[in-house]
XYZ file of C-alpha atoms in Angstrom:
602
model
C -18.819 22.060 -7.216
C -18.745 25.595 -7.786
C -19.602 28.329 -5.568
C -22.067 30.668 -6.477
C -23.263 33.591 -5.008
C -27.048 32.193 -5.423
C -25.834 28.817 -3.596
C -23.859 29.812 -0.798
C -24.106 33.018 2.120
C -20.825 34.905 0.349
C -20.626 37.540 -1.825
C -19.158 38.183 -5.003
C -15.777 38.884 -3.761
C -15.775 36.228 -1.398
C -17.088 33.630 -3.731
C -14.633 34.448 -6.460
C -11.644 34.165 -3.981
C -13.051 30.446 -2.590
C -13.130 29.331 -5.852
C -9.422 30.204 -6.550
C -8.453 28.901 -3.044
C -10.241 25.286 -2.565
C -9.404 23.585 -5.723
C -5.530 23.968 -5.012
C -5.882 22.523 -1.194
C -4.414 18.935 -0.252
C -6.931 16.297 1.189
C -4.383 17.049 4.522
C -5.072 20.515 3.968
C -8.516 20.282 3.759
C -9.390 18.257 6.786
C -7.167 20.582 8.866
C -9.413 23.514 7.909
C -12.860 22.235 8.445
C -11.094 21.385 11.678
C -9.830 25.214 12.049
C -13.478 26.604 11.045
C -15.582 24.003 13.410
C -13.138 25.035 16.556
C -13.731 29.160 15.833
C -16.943 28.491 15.577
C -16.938 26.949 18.728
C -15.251 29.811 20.185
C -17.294 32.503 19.159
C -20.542 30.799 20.381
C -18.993 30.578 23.742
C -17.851 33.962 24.030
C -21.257 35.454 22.587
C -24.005 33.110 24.166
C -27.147 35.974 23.138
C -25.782 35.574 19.054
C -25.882 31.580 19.840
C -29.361 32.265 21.033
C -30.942 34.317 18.465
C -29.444 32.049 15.348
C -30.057 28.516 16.798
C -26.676 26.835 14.950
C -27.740 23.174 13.705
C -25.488 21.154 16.810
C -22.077 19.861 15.468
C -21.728 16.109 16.109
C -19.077 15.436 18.806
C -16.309 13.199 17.681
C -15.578 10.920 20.802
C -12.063 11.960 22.698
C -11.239 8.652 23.211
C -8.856 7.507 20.948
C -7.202 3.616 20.497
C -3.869 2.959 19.023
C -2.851 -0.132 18.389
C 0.815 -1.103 16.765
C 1.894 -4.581 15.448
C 5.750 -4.430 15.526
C 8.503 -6.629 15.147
C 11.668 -4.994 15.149
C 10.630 -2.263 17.539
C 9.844 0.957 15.181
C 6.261 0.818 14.601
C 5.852 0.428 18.678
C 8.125 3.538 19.115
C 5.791 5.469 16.298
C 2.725 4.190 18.118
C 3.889 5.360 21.627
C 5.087 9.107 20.668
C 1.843 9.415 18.523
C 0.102 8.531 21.386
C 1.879 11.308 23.910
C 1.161 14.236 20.717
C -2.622 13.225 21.144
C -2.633 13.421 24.835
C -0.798 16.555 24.814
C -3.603 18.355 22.489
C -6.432 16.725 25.313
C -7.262 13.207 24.216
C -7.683 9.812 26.197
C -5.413 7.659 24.585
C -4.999 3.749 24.814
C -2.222 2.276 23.339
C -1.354 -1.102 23.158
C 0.236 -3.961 21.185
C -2.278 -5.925 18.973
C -1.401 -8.818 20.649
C -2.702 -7.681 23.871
C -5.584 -5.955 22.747
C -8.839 -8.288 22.829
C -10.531 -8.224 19.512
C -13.949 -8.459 21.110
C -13.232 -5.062 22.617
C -12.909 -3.464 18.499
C -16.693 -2.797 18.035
C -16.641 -0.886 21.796
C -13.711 1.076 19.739
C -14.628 4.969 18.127
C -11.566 5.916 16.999
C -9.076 3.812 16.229
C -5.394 3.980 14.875
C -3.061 1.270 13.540
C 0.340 1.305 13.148
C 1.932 -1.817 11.692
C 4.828 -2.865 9.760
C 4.798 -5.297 7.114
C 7.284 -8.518 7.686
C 8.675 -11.131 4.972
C 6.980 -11.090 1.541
C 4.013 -9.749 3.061
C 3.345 -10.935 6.376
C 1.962 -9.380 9.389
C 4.325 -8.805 12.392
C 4.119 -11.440 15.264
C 2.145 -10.047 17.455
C -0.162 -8.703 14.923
C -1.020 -12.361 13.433
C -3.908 -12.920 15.428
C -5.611 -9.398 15.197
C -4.973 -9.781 11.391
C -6.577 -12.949 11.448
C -9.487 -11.781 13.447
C -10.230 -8.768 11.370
C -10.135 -10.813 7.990
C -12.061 -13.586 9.579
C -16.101 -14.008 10.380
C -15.900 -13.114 13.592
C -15.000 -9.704 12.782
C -18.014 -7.138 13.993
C -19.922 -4.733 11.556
C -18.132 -1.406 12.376
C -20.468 1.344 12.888
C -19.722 5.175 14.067
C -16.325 3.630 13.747
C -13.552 5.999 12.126
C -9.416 4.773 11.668
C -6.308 5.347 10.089
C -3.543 3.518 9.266
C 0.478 4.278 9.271
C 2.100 1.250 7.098
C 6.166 0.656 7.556
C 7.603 -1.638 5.407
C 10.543 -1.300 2.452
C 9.666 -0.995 -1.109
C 12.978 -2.839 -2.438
C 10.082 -5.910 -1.350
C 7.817 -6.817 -3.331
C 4.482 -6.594 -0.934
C 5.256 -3.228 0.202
C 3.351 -2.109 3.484
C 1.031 -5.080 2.312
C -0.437 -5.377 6.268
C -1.038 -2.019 6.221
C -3.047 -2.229 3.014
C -4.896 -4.968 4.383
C -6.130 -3.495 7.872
C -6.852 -0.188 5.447
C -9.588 -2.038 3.512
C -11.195 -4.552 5.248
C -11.833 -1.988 8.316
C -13.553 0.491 5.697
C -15.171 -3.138 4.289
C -16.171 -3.465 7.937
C -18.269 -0.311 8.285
C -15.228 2.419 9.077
C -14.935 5.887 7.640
C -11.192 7.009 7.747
C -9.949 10.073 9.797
C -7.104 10.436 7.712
C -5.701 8.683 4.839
C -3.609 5.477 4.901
C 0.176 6.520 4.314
C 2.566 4.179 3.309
C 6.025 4.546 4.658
C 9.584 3.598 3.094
C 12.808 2.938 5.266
C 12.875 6.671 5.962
C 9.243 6.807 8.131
C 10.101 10.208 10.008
C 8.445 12.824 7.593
C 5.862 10.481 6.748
C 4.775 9.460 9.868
C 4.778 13.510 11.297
C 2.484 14.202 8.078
C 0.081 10.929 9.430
C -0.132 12.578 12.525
C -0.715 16.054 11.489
C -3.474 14.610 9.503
C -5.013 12.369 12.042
C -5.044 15.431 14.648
C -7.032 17.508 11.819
C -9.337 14.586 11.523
C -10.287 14.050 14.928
C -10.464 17.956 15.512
C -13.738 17.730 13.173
C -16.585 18.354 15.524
C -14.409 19.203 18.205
C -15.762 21.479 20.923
C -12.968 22.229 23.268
C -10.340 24.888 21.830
C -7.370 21.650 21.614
C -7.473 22.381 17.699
C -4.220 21.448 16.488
C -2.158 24.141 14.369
C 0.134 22.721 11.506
C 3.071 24.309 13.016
C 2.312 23.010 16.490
C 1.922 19.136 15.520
C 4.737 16.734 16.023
C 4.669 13.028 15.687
C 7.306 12.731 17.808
C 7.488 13.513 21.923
C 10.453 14.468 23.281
C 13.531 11.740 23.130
C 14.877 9.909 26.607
C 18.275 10.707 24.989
C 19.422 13.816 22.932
C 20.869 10.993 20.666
C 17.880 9.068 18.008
C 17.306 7.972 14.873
C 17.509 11.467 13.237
C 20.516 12.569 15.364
C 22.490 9.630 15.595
C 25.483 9.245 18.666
C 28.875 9.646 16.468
C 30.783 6.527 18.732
C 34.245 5.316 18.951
C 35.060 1.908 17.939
C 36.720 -0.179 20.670
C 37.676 -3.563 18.921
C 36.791 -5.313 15.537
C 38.315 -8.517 15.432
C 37.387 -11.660 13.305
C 35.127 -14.505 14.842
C 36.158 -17.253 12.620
C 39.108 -19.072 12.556
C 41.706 -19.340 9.615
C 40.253 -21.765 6.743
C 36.729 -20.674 7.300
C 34.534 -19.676 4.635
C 32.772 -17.035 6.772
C 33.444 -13.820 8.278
C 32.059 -12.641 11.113
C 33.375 -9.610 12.889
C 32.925 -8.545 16.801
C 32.451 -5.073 17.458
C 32.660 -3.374 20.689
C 31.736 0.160 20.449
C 31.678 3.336 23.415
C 28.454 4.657 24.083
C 30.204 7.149 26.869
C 28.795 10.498 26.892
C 25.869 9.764 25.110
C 23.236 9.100 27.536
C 21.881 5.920 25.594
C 21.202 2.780 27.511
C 20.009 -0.545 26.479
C 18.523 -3.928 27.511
C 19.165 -7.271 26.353
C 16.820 -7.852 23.334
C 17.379 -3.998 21.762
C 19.402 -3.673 18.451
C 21.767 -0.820 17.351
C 21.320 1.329 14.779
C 24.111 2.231 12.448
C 24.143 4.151 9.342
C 27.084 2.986 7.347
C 28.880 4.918 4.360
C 28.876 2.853 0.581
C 32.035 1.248 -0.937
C 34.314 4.432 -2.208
C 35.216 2.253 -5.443
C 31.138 1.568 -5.672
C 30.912 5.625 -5.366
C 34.056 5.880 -7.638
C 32.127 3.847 -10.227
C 28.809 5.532 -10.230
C 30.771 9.022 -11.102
C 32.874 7.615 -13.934
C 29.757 5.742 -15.706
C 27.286 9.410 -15.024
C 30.317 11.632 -15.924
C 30.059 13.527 -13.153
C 32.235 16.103 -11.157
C 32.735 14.679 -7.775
C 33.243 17.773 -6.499
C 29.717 19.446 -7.969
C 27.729 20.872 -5.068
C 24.407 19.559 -4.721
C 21.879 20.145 -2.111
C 20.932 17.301 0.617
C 17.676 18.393 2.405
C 18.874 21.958 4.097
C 22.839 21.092 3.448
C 24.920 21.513 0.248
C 27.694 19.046 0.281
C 29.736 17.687 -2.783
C 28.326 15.312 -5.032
C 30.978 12.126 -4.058
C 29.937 13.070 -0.284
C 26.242 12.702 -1.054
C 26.706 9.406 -2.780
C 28.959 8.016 -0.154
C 26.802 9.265 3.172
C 23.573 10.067 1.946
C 21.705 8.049 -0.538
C 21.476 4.212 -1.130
C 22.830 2.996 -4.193
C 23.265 -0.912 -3.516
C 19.662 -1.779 -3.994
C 17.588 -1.366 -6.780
C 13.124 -0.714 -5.728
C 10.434 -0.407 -8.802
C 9.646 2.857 -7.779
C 13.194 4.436 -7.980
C 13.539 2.216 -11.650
C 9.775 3.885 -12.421
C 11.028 7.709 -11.465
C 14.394 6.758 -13.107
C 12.803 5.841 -16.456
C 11.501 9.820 -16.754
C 15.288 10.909 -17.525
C 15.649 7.967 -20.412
C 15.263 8.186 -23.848
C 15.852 4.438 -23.982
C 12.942 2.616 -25.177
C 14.022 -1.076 -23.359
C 13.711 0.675 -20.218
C 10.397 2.153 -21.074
C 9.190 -1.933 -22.147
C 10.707 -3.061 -19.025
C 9.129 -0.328 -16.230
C 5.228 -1.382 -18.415
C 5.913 -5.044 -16.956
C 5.588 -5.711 -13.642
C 7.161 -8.902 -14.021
C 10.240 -8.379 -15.830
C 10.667 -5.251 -13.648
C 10.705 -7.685 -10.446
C 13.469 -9.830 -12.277
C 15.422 -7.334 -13.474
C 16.211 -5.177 -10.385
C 16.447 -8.782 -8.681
C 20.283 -8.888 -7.441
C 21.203 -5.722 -9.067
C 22.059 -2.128 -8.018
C 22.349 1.377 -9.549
C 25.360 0.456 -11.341
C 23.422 -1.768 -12.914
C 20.766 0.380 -13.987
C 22.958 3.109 -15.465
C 25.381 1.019 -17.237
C 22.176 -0.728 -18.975
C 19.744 2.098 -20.379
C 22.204 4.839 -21.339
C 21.889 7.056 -22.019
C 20.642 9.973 -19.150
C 18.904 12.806 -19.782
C 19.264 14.604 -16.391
C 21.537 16.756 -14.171
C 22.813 15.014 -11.084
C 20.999 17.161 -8.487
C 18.243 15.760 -10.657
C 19.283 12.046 -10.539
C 20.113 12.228 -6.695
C 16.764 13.538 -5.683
C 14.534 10.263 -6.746
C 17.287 8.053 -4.782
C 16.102 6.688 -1.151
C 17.849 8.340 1.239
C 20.943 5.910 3.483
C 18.793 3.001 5.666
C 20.288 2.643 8.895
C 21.029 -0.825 9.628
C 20.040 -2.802 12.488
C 21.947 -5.412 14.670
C 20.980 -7.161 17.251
C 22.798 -6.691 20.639
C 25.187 -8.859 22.009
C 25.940 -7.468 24.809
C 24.591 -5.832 28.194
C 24.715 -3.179 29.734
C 24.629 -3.833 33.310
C 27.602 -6.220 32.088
C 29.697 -3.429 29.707
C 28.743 -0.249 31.117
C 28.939 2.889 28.488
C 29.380 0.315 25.893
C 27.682 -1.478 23.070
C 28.881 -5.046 20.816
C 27.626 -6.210 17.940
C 27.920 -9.301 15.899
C 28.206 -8.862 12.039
C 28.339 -11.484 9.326
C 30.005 -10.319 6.566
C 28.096 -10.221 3.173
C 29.906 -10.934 -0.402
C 28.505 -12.588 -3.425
C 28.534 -12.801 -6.890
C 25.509 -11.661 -9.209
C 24.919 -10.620 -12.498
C 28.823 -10.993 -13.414
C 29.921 -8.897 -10.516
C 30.590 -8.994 -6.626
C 28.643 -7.531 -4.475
C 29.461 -7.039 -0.928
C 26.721 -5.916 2.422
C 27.121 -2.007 2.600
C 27.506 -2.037 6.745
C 28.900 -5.493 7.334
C 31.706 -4.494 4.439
C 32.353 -1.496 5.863
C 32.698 -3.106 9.289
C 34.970 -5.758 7.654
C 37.326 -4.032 5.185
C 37.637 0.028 6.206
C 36.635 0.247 9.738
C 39.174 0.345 12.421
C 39.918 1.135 16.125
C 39.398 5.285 16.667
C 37.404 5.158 13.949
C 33.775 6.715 15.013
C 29.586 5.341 13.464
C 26.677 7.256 13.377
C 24.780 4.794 15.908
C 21.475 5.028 17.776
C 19.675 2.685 20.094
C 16.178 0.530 18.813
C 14.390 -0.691 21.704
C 12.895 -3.821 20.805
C 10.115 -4.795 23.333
C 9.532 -8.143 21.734
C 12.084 -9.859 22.220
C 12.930 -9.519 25.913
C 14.000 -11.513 28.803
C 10.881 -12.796 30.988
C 9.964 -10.936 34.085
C 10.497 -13.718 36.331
C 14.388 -14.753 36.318
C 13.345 -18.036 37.349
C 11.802 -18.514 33.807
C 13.843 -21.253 31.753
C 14.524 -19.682 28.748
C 15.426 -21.809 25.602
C 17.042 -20.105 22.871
C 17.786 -21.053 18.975
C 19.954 -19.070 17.738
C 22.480 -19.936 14.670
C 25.391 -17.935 13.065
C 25.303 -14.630 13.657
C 21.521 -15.274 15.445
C 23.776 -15.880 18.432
C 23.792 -11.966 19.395
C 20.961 -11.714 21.524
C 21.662 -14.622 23.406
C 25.369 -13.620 24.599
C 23.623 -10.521 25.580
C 20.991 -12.647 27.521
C 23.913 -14.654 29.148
C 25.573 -11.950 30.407
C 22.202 -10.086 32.093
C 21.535 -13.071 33.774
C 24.966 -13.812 34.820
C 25.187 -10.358 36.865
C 21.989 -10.066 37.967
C 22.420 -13.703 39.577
C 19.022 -15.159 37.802
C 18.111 -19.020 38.738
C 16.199 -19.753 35.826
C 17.466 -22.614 33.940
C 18.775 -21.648 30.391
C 19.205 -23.968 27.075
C 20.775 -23.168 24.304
C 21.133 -24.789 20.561
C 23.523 -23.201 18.244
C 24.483 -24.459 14.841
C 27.331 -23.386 12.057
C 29.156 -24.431 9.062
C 32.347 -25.640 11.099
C 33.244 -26.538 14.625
C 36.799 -25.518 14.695
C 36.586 -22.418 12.772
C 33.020 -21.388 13.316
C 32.045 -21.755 16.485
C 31.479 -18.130 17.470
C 32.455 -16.993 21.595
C 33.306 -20.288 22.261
C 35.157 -20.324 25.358
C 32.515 -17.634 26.659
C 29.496 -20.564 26.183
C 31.759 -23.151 28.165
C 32.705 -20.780 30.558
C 28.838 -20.184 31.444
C 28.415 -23.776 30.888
C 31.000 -24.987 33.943
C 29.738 -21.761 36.200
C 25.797 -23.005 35.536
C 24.812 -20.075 34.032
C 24.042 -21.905 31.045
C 22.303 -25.219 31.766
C 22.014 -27.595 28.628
C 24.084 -26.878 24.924
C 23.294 -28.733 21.758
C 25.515 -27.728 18.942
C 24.948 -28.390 15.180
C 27.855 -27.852 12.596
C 26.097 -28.727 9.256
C 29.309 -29.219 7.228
C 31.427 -31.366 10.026
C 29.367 -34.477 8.713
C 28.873 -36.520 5.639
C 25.084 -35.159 6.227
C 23.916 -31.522 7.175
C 22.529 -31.400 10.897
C 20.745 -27.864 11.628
C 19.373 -26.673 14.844
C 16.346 -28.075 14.390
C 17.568 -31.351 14.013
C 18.995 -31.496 17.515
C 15.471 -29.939 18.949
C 14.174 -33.134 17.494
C 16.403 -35.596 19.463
C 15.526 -33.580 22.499
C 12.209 -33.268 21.624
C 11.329 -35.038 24.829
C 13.131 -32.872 27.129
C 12.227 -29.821 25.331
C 8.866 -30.223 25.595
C 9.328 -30.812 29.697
C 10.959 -27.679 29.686
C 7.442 -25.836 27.804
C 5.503 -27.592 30.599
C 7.509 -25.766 32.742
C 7.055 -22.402 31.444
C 9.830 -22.044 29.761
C 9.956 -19.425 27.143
C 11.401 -20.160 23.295
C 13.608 -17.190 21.914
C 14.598 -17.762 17.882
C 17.131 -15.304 16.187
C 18.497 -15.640 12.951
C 17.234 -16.020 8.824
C 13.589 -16.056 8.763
C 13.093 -17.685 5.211
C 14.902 -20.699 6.410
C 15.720 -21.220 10.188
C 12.901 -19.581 11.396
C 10.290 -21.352 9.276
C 12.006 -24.736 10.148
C 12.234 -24.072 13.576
C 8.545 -23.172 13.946
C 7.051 -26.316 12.229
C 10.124 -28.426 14.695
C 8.287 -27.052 17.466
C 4.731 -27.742 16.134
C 5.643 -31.287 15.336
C 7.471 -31.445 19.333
C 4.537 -30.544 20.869
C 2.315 -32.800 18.766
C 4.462 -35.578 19.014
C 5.250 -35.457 23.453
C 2.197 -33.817 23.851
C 0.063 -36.289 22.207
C -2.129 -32.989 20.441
C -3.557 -32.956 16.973
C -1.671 -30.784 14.446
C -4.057 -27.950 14.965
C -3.778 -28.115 18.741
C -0.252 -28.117 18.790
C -0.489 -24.913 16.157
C -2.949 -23.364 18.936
C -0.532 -24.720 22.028
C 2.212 -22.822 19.841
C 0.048 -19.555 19.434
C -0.942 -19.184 23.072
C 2.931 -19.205 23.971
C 3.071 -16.068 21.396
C 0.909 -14.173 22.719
C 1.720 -14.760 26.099
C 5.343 -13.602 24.864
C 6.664 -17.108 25.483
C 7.635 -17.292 21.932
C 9.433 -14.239 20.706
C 11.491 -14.137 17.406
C 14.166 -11.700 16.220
C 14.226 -12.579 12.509
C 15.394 -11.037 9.767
């Protein structure tokens, strides 16, 4: 709508000069100056009281201070978002609760006024662990008519998947379904959530400043998603750490790879528990960069400009930008520099997109729709900047002071008439050596963690590489002297050549650290045993062990393992426990979210 000087208290000038000025403003933009305007406001009528008298203002509503976040996590980042969002709204004056869905009781939403979600999306879709049962509840009958209700939503999740920030997108329309007016709008974030997720913030602080009548109105340059770090070393400013050791796991004749890393930490200030992963951001293949060049025709050495750097082009490729995985929306914004009509067909359906960049990389993609009408700052720019990659622990700290191990299957297959190798686990395999230095930072996981009580049995499941956590585990209880009985089941390809810290897990099994082993090596025998296959023979004394309070730790593949696993444990407590299938389900669930069952699955 116009503004006319008939309609509205301005004059000519002033109207004229609105006009110009509001069509051009950002939703963002615009919620942070009605915010602005309602807080002067507020500040003149408290420093003139006779003016407030004489003109009678219509009242402002008041927008509740109380505000509720609540994350649903499982690899840790979404809970680390939640909490510094959390200490940015208390330091600009509101009461903030924030809590994992998991503990929050969903009879307590409709008491809720303001409410934020942060939540990652998991598998082709899924909700996090402890965010199934909040999901469920919110999509179910139970779920309360939401009046004088306002939310937002943060999404994580990685658009190289098909359901991209899908739980996120879920929560964001059935809460406005429910009754809920938004305070700011949803925003979806890739692998690289930091800008993003400062942006939510910035936008949610405008939103709730609406109506506000203390002087806590946020200015853009003040806002910050992010409270100050425990360490100097994070995410964005990664510890640059020495590499100890990298020896091979396997033994000769194996078909696997799996490589040990043990990495300093000293002088960084970063500390860790047993259930935390490490960050790393890798570099790509040099031939892969090599490649890319030669098929573009580019200058290696052509400057181009990363963020607030200029570095050479090869540098950019190698350090900055992902180039191993192909996403719709990079093929979408890739199609704008090509003439080529097959490209154009494939980008207009959806279908043939998803099996095309199935498998493939940018290679790929430039080698197929030739040819490219674009310079290569301009080519760079719609790339996704370098994930890091995460790796579960495998070691403590208490137990390796001022250092750090990891675990790392190494990734090569063939597709599409090429090999393709992992870009970190490569790296880790082929070029990286003693002296050498990563870009690493810590990710504390706070669902997956040792129980309180160190007289807890803990039972974990945890093949291949899924070990990690669980040497980790071992180790923190072996120094801090913990009583609780400990069970593990670990499965591979190959005993002789695959069965990874060996003489550590007899070691702690003759000392009693670790109580009870049951190994599976699925190619020793004329048929395939798996982990779950020995949790059936014990299904008995497993299900003793839950009686007992024992708490079930799974690590490893989620399509596979983790999904057979779960239903092994279903059908165990159905079976001992003489339950129907749903109780069992509900026995299950109630270990969840009393963080008896915790997963680290990837």
């Amino acid at each position: 709508m116009q503004l006319q000087v008939m309609n509205s208290p301005f004059n000519q000038e002033q109207t004229e000069l609105l006009n110009r000025l509001l069509p051009t403003l950002t939703e963002t933009q615009s919620l942070w100056l009605s915010g602005y305007l309602a807080a002067v406001q507020s500040s003149s009528l408290q420093a003139a009281p006779a003016v407030e008298e004489r003109r009678a203002p219509a009242a402002v509503p008041s927008i509740p201070k109380e505000v509720t976040i609540l994350f649903g996590s499982q690899t840790g980042n979404a809970q680390n978002l939640a909490k510094k969002a959390g200490k940015t709204l208390e330091e600009k004056g509101f009461q903030v609760t924030v809590s994992s869905m998991s503990d929050f009781k969903p009879n307590n939403l409709k008491k809720v006024k303001n409410l934020l979600i942060v939540v990652s999306t998991h598998g082709e879709g899924d909700p996090p662990d402890n965010a199934l049962t909040f999901h469920e509840f919110i999509h179910g009958k139970r779920a309360p008519k939401l009046e004088d209700f306002r939310f937002s939503v943060l999404a994580l999740g990685d658009s190289s998947y098909e359901f991209f920030c899908q739980t996120g997108k879920d929560f964001d329309k059935r809460l406005e379904e429910l009754g809920g007016t938004r305070i700011a709008p949803r925003i979806d974030c890739d692998l690289d959530f930091d800008e993003p997720a400062a942006e939510w913030v910035e936008a949610v602080l405008s939103g709730l400043s609406e109506g506000e009548s203390s002087s806590q109105s946020p200015s853009a340059a003040s806002v910050s998603a992010a409270a100050p770090a425990e360490s100097v070393y994070s995410r964005s400013n990664p510890f640059r750490a020495e590499v100890l050791e990298n020896i091979n796991l396997n033994g000769r004749g194996s078909n696997k790879e799996t490589r040990h890393l043990e990495i300093s930490l000293e002088g960084s200030g970063l500390t860790y528990q047993p259930g935390d992963s490490l960050g790393v951001y890798p570099e790509n293949d040099p031939e892969l960069v090599d490649l890319l060049l030669t098929e573009m025709n580019w200058d290696p050495e052509e400057t181009v400009r990363v963020k607030d750097e200029t570095v050479s082009l090869k540098e950019a490729l190698t350090a900055h930008f992902e180039i191993t995985v192909l996403t719709k929306p990079l093929v979408e914004k890739a199609a704008k520099f090509s003439g080529n009509d097959e490209l154009h067909q494939l980008v207009s359906n959806s279908t043939q997109l998803k099996a095309y960049i199935d498998g493939r990389d940018l290679i790929d993609l430039v080698r197929d729709f030739k040819p490219w009408n674009s310079t290569a700052q301009e080519f760079i720019s719609i790339l996704r900047k370098m994930p890091a990659r995460l790796y579960s622990i495998s070691s403590s700290f208490e137990a390796n002071p001022d250092e750090v191990h990891l675990t790392i299957g190494a990734v090569r297959y063939d597709a599409h008439g090429r090999e393709r190798k992992g870009v970190c686990s490569i790296l880790c395999a082929e070029r990286l050596q003693p002296g050498d230095t990563l870009p690493v930072f810590i990710q504390h996981n706070e669902n997956f963690k040792l129980p309180e009580n160190p007289d807890t049995p803990i039972i974990m499941v945890g093949p291949g590489t899924g070990i990690a956590p669980f040497r980790s585990f071992m180790q923190e209880r072996e120094e801090s002297g913990a009583d609780g009985k400990t069970w593990l089941f670990f499965g591979d390809q190959h005993f002789v050549t695959d069965f990874l810290y060996q003489t550590e897990w007899q070691k702690w099994l003759k000392d009693g650290v670790l109580s009870k082993l049951d190994i599976a090596f699925s190619r020793d025998g004329d048929e395939k045993v798996y982990v779950q296959h020995r949790m059936q023979e014990n299904s008995r004394e497993l299900f003793q062990w839950l009686q007992e309070g024992a708490a079930v730790y799974v690590c490893g593949d989620e399509k596979n393992m983790a999904h057979d696993v779960h239903n092994t444990l279903i059908d165990i407590i159905e079976k001992e426990g003489g339950m129907s299938r749903e109780q069992a389900a509900e026995y299950l669930a109630e270990m969840q979210k009393n963080k008896r069952y915790q997963r680290d699955v990837y």
